[in-house]
XYZ file of N, CA and C in Angstrom:
741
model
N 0.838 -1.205 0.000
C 0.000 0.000 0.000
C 0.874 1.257 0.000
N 0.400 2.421 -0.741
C 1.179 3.613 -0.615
C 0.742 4.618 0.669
N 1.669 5.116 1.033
C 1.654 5.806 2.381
C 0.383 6.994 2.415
N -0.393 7.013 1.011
C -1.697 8.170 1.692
C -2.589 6.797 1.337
N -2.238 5.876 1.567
C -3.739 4.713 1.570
C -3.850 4.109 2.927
N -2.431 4.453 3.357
C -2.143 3.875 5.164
C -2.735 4.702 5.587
N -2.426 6.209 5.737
C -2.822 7.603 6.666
C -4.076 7.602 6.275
N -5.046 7.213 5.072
C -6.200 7.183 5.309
C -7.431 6.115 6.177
N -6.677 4.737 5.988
C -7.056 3.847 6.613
C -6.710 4.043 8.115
N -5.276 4.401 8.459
C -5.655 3.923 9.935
C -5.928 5.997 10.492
N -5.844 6.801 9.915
C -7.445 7.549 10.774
C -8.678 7.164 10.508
N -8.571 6.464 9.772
C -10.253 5.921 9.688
C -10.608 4.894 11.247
N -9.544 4.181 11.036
C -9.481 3.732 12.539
C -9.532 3.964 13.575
N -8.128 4.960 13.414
C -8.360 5.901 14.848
C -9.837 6.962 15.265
N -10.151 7.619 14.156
C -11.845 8.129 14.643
C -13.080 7.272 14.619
N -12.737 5.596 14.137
C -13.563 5.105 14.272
C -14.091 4.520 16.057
N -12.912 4.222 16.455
C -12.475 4.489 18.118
C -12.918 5.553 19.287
N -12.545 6.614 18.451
C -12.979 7.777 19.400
C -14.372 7.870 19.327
N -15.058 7.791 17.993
C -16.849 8.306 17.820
C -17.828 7.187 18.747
N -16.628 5.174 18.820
C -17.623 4.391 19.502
C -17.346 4.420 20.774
N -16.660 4.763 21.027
C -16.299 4.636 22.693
C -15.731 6.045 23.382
N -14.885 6.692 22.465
C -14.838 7.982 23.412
C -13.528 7.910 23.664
N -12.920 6.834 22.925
C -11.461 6.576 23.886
C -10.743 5.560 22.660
N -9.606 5.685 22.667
C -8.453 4.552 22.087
C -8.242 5.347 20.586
N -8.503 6.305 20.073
C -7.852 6.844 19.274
C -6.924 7.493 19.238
N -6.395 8.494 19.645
C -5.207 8.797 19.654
C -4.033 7.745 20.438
N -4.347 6.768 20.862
C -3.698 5.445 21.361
C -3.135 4.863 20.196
N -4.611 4.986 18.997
C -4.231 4.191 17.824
C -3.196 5.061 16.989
N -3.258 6.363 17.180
C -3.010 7.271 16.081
C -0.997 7.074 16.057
N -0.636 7.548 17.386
C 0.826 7.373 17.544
C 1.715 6.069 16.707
N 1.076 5.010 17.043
C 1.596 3.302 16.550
C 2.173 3.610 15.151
N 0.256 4.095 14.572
C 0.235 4.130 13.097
C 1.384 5.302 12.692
N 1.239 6.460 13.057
C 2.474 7.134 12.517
C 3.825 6.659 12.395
N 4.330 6.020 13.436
C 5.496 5.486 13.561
C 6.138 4.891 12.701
N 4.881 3.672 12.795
C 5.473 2.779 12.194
C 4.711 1.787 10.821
N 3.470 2.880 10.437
C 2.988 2.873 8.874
C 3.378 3.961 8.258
N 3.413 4.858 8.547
C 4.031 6.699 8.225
C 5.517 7.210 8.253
N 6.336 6.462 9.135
C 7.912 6.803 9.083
C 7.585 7.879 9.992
N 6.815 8.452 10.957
C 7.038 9.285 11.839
C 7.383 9.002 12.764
N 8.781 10.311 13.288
C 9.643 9.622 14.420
C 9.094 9.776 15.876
N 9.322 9.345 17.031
C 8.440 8.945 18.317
C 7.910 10.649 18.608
N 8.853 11.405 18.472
C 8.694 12.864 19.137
C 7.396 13.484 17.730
N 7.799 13.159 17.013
C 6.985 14.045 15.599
C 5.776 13.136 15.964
N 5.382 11.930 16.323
C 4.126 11.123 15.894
C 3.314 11.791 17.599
N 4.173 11.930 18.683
C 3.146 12.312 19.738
C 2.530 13.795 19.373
N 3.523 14.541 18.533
C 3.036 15.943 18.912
C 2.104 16.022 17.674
N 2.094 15.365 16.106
C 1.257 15.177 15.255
C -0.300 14.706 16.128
N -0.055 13.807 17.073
C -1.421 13.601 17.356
C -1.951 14.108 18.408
N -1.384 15.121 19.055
C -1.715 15.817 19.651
C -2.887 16.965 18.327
N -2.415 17.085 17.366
C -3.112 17.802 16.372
C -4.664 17.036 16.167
N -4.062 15.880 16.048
C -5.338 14.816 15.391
C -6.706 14.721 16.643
N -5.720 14.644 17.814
C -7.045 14.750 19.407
C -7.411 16.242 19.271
N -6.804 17.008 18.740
C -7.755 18.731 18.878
C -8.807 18.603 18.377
N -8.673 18.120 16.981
C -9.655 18.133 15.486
C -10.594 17.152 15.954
N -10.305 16.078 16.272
C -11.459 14.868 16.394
C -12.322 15.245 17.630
N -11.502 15.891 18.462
C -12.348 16.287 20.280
C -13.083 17.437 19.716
N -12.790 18.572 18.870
C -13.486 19.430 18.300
C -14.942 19.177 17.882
N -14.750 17.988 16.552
C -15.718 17.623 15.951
C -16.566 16.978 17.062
N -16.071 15.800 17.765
C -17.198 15.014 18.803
C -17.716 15.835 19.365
N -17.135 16.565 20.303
C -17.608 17.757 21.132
C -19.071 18.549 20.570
N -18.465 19.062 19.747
C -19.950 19.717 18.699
C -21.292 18.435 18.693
N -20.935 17.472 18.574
C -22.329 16.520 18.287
C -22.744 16.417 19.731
N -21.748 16.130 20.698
C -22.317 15.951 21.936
C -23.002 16.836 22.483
N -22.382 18.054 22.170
C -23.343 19.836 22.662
C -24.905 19.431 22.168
N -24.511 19.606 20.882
C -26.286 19.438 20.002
C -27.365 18.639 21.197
N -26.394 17.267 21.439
C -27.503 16.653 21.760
C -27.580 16.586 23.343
N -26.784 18.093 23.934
C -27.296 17.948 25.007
C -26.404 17.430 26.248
N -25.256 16.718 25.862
C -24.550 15.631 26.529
C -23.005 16.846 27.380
N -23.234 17.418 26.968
C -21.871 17.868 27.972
C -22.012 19.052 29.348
N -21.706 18.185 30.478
C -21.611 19.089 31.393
C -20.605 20.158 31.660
N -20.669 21.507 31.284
C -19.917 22.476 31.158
C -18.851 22.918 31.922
N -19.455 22.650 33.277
C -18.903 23.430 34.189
C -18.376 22.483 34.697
N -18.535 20.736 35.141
C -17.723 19.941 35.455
C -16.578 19.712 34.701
N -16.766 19.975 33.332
C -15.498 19.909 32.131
C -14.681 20.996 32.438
N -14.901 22.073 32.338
C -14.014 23.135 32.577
C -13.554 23.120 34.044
N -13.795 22.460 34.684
C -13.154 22.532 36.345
C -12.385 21.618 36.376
N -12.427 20.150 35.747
C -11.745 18.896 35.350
C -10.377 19.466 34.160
N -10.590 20.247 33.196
C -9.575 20.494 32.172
C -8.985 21.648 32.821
N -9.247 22.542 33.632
C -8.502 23.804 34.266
C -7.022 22.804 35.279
N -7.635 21.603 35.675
C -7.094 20.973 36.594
C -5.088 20.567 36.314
N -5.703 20.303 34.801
C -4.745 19.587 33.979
C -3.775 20.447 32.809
N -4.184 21.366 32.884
C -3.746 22.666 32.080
C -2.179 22.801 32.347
N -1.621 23.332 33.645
C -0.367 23.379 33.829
C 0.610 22.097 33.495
N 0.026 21.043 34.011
C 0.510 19.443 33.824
C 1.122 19.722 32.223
N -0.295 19.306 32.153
C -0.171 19.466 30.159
C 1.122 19.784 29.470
N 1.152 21.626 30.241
C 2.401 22.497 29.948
C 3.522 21.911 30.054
N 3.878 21.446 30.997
C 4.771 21.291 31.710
C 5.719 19.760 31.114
N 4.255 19.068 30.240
C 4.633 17.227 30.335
C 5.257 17.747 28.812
N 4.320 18.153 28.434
C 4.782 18.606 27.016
C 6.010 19.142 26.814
N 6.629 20.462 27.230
C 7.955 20.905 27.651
C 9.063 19.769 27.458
N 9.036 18.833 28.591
C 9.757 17.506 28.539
C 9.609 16.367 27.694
N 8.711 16.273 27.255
C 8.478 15.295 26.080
C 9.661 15.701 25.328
N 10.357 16.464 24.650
C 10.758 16.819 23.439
C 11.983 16.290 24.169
N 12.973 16.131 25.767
C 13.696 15.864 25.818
C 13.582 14.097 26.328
N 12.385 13.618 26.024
C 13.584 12.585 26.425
C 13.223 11.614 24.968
N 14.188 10.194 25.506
C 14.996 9.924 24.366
C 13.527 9.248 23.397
N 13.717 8.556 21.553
C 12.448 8.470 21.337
C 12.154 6.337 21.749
N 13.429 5.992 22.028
C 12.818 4.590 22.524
C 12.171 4.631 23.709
N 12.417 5.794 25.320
C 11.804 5.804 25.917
C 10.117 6.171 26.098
N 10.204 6.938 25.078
C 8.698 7.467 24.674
C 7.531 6.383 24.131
N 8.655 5.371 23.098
C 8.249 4.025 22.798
C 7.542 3.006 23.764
N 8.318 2.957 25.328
C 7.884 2.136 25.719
C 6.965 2.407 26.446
N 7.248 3.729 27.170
C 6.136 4.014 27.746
C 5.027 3.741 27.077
N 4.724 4.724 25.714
C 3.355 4.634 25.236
C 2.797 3.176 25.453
N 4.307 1.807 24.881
C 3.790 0.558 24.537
C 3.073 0.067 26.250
N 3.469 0.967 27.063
C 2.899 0.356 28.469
C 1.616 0.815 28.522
N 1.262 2.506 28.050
C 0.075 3.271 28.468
C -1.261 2.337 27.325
N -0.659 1.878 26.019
C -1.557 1.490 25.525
C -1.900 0.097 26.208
N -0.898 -0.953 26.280
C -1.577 -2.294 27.346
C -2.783 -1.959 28.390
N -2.079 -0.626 29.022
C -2.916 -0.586 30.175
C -4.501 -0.343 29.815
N -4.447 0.817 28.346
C -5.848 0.891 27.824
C -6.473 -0.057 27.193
N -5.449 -1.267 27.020
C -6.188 -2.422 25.967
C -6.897 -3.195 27.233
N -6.576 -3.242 28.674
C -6.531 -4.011 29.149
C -7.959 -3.532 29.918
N -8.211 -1.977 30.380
C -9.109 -1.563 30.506
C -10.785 -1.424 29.822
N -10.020 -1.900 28.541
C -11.201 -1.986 27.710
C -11.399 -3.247 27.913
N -10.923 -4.187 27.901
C -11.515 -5.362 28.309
C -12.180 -6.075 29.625
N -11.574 -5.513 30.511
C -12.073 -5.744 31.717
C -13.337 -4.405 32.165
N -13.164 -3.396 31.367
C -14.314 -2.341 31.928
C -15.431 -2.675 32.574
N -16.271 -1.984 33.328
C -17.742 -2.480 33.542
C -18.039 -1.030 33.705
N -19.515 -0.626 33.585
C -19.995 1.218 34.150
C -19.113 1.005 35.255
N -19.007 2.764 35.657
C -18.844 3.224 36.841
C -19.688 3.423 37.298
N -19.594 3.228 38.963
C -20.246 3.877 39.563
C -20.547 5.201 39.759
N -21.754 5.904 39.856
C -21.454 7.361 40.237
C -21.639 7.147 41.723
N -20.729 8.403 42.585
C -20.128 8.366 43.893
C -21.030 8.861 44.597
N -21.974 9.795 44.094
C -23.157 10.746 44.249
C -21.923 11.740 45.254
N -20.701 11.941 45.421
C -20.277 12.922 45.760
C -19.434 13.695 45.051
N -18.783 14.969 45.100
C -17.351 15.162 44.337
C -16.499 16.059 45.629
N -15.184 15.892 45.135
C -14.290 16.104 46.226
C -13.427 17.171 45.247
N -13.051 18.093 45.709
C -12.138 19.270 44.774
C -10.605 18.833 44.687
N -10.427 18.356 45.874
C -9.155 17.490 45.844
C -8.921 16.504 44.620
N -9.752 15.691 44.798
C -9.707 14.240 44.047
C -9.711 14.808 42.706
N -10.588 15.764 42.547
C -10.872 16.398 41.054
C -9.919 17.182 40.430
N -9.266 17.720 40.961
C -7.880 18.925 40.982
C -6.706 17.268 40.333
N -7.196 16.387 41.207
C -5.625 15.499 41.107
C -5.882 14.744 39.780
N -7.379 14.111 39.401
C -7.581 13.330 38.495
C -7.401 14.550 37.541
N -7.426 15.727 37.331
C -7.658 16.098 36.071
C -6.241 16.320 35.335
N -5.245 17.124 37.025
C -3.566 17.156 36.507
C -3.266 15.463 35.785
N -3.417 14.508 36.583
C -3.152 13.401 35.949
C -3.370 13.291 34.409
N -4.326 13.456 33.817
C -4.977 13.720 32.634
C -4.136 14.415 32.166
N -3.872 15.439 32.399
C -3.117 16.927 31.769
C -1.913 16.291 31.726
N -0.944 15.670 32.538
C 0.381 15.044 32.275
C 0.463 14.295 31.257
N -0.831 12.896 31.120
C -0.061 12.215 30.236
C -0.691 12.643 28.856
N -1.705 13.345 28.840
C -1.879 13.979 27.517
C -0.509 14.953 26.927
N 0.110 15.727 27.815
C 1.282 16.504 27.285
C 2.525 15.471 26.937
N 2.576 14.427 27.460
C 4.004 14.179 27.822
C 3.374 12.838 26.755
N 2.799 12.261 26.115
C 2.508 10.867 25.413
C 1.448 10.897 24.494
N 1.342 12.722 24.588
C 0.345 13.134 23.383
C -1.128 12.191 23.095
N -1.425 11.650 23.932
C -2.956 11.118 23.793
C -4.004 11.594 24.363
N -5.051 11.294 23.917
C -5.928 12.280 24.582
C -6.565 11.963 26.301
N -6.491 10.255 26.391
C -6.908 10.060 27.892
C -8.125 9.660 28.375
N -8.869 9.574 26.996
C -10.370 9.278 27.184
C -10.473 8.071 28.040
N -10.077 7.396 28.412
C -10.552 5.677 28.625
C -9.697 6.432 29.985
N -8.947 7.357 30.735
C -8.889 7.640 31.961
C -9.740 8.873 32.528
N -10.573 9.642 31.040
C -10.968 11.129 31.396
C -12.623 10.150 32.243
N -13.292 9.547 31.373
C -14.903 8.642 31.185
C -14.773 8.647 32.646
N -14.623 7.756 33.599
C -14.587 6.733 34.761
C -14.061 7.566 35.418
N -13.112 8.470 35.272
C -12.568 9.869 36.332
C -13.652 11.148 36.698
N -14.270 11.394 35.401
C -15.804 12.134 35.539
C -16.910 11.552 36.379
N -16.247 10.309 36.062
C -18.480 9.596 36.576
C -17.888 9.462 38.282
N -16.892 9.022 38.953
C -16.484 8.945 40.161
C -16.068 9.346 40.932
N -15.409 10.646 40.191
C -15.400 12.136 40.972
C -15.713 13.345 41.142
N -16.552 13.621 39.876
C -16.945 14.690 39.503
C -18.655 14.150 39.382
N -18.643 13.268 39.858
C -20.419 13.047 40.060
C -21.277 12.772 38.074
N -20.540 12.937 37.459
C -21.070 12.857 36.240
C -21.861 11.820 35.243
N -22.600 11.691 35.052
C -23.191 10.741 34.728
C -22.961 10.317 33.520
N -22.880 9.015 33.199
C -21.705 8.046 31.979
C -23.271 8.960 30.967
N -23.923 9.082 30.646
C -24.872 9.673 29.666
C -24.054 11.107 29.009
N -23.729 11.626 30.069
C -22.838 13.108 29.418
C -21.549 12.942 29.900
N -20.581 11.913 30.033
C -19.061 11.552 30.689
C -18.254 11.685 29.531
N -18.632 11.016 28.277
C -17.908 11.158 27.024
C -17.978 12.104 26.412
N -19.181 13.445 26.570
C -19.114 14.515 25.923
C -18.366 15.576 26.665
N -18.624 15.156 28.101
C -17.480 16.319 29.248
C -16.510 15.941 28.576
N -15.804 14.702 28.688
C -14.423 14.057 28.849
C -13.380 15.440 27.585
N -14.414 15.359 26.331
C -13.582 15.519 25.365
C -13.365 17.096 25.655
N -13.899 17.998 26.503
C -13.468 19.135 26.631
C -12.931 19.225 27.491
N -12.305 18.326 28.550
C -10.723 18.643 28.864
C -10.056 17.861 27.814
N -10.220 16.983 27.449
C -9.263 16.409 26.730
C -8.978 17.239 25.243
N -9.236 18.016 24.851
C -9.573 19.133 23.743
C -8.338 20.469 24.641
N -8.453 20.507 25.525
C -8.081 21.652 26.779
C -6.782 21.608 26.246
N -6.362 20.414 27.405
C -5.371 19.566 27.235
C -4.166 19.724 26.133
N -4.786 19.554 25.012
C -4.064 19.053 23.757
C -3.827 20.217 23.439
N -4.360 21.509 23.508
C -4.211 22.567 22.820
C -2.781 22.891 23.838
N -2.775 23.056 25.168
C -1.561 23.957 25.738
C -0.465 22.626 25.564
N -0.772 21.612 25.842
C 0.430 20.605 25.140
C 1.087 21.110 24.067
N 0.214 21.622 23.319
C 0.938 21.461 21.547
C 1.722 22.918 21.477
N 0.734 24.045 21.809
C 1.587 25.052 22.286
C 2.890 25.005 23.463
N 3.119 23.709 24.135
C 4.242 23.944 24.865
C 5.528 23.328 23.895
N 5.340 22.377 22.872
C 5.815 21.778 22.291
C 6.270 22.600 20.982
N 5.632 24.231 20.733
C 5.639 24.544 19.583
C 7.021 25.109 19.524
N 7.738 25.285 20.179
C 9.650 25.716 20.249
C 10.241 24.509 19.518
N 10.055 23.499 19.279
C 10.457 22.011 19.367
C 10.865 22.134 17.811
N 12.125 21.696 17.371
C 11.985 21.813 16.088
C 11.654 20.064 15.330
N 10.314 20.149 15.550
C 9.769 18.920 14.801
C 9.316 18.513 13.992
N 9.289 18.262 12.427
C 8.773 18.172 11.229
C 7.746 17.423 11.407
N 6.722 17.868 10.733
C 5.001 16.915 10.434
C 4.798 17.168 9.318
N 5.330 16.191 8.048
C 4.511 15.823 6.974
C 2.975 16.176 6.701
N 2.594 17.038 6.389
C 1.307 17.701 6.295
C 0.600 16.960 5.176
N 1.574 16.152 4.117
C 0.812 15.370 2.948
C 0.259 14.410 3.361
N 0.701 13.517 4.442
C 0.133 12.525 5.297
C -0.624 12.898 6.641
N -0.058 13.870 7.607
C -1.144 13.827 8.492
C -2.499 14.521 8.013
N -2.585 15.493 6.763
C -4.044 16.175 6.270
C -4.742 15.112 6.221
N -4.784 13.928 5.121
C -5.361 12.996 4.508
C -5.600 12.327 5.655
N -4.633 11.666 7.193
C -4.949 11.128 8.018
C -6.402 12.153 9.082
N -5.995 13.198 9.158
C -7.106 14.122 10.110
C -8.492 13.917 9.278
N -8.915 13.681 8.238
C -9.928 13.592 7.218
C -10.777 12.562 7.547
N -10.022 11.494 7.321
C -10.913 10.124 7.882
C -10.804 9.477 9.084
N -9.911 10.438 10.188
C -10.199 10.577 11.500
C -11.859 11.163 11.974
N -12.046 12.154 11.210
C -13.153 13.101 11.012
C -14.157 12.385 10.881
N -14.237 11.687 10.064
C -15.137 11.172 8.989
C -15.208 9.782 10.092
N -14.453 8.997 10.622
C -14.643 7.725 11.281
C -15.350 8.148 12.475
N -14.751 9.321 13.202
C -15.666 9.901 14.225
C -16.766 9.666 14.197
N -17.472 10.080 13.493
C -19.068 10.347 12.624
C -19.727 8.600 12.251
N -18.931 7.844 12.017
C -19.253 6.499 11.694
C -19.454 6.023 13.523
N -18.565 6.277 13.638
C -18.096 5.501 15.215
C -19.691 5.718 15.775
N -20.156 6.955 16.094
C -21.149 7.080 16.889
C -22.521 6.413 16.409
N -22.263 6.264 15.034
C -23.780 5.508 14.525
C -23.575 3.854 14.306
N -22.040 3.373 14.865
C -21.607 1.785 14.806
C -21.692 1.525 16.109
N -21.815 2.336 17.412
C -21.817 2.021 18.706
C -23.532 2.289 18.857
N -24.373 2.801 18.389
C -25.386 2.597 18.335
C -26.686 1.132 17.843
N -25.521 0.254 16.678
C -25.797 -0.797 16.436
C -25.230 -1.871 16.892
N -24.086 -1.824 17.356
C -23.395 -3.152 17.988
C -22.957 -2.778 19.504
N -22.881 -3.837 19.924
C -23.271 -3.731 21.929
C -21.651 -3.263 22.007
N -22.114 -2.245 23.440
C -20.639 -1.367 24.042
C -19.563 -2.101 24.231
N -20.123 -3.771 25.092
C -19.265 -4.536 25.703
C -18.481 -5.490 24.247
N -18.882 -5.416 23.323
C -18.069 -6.064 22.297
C -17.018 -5.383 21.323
N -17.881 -3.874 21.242
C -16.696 -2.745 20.937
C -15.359 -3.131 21.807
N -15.567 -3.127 23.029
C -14.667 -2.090 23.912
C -13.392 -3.762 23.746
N -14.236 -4.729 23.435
C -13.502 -6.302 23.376
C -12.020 -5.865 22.570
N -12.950 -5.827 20.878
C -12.072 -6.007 19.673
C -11.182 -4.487 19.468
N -11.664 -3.397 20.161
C -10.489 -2.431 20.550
C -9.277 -2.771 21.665
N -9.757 -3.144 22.579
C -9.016 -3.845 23.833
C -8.244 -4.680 22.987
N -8.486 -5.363 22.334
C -7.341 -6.332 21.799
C -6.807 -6.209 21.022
N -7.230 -5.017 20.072
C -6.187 -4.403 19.225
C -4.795 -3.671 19.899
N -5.824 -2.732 20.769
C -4.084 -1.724 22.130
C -3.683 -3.099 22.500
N -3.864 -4.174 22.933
C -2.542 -5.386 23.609
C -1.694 -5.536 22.540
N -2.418 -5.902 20.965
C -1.838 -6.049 20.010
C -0.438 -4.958 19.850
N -1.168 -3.445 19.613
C -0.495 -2.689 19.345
C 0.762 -2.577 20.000
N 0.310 -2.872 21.613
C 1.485 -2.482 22.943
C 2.438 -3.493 22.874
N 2.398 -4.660 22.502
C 3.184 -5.773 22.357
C 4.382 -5.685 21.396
N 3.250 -5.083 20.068
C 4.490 -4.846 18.966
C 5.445 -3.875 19.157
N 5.041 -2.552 19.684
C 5.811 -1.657 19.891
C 6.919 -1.669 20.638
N 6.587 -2.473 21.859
C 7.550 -2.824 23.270
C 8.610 -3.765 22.424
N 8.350 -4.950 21.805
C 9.316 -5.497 21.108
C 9.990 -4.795 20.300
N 9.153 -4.057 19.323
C 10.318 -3.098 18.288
C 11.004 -2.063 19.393
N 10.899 -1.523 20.056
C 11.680 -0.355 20.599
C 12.869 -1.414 21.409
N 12.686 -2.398 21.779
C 13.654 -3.115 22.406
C 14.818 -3.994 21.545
N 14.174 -4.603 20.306
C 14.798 -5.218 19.858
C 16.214 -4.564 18.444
């Protein structure tokens, strides 16, 4: 395959991810740059840091329409994570790109592994400013520093501390996670890092466009079987990566 038939297929993937579940796309997005795209570890986090603006943009908008995002819990959750963000991002650019490798190859296991074992959250029926201040910096770190967006930690961090109910959790989620990505990318913008714009345009397109699929394919096929054959794609993904960066 030629390299704009890859960048179109796997954002098709990656927004097909984000529109059904809310989560595991920009998980997917990094892999694929790497290592279908020739983008190097530092260029593929901060490229998809671009790709989580655009796709959290677009979701965001459908979720407003229909009602689904709590405003003021989002903006108190993404204010949380703002400095983090700054700060993870900053350092990203220094460290080395096999370490960036493995980490991610760990952060994605952990999301493959979450998707498989998931069940709802509970809501706590309380919220704590503490807990909320800490879950959201958390968020804000590894979105700056591993360029993903965090959904599959933003969902279950809303509904259990911020009282939010999984009905509007995925439409909050994406406006910190939207937050997030923007002062990341601005902390990163000193960085002298090349992004192929012939490949990531064509990839942001049918990121877009899978978004939009995602939400009307999680409407026909059950949550718990999505969250399966994504879950086992991130083990997939995390496996290969951890071996290539090692071997």
């Amino acid at each position: 395959m030629t390299p704009l038939v890859l960048a179109l297929l796997a954002g098709a993937a990656a927004g097909l991810s984000l529109g059904a579940l809310g989560a595991g796309g920009s998980i997917l997005t990094v892999p694929a740059l790497i290592y279908l795209l020739g983008y190097t570890p530092a260029a593929a986090t901060t490229a998809s840091l671009v790709v989580v603006i655009v796709t959290s943009v677009t979701a965001l908008v459908a979720h407003a329409r229909a009602g689904a995002v709590r405003w003021r819990a989002g903006l108190l959750f993404a204010a949380a994570g703002l400095l983090p963000a700054a700060v993870a991002g900053a350092l990203s650019a220094r460290v080395p790109g096999t370490v960036l490798t493995l980490l991610f190859a760990a952060l994605a296991a952990l999301a493959g592994l979450h998707m498989l074992r998931r069940r709802a959250p509970r809501d706590s029926g309380t919220v704590s400013g503490v807990r909320a201040a800490g879950a959201g910096a958390g968020l804000g770190a590894v979105t700056g520093f591993l360029g993903v967006g965090g959904g599959f930690l933003a969902v279950p961090a809303l509904v259990t501390v911020l009282a939010v109910p999984m009905s509007a959790a995925v439409g909050t989620s994406l406006l910190a996670v939207m937050a997030n990505a923007l002062v990341a990318l601005a902390a990163r913008a000193y960085t002298a890092v090349h992004l192929d714009l012939t490949l990531l345009l064509p990839f942001l397109a049918t990121a877009v466009l899978g978004a939009w699929d995602g939400r009307r394919l999680a409407a026909k096929v059950s949550a718990a079987t999505l969250r399966r054959v994504f879950g086992a794609v991130l083990l997939t993904v995390a496996v290969a990566m951890g071996a290539a960066a090692v071997l």
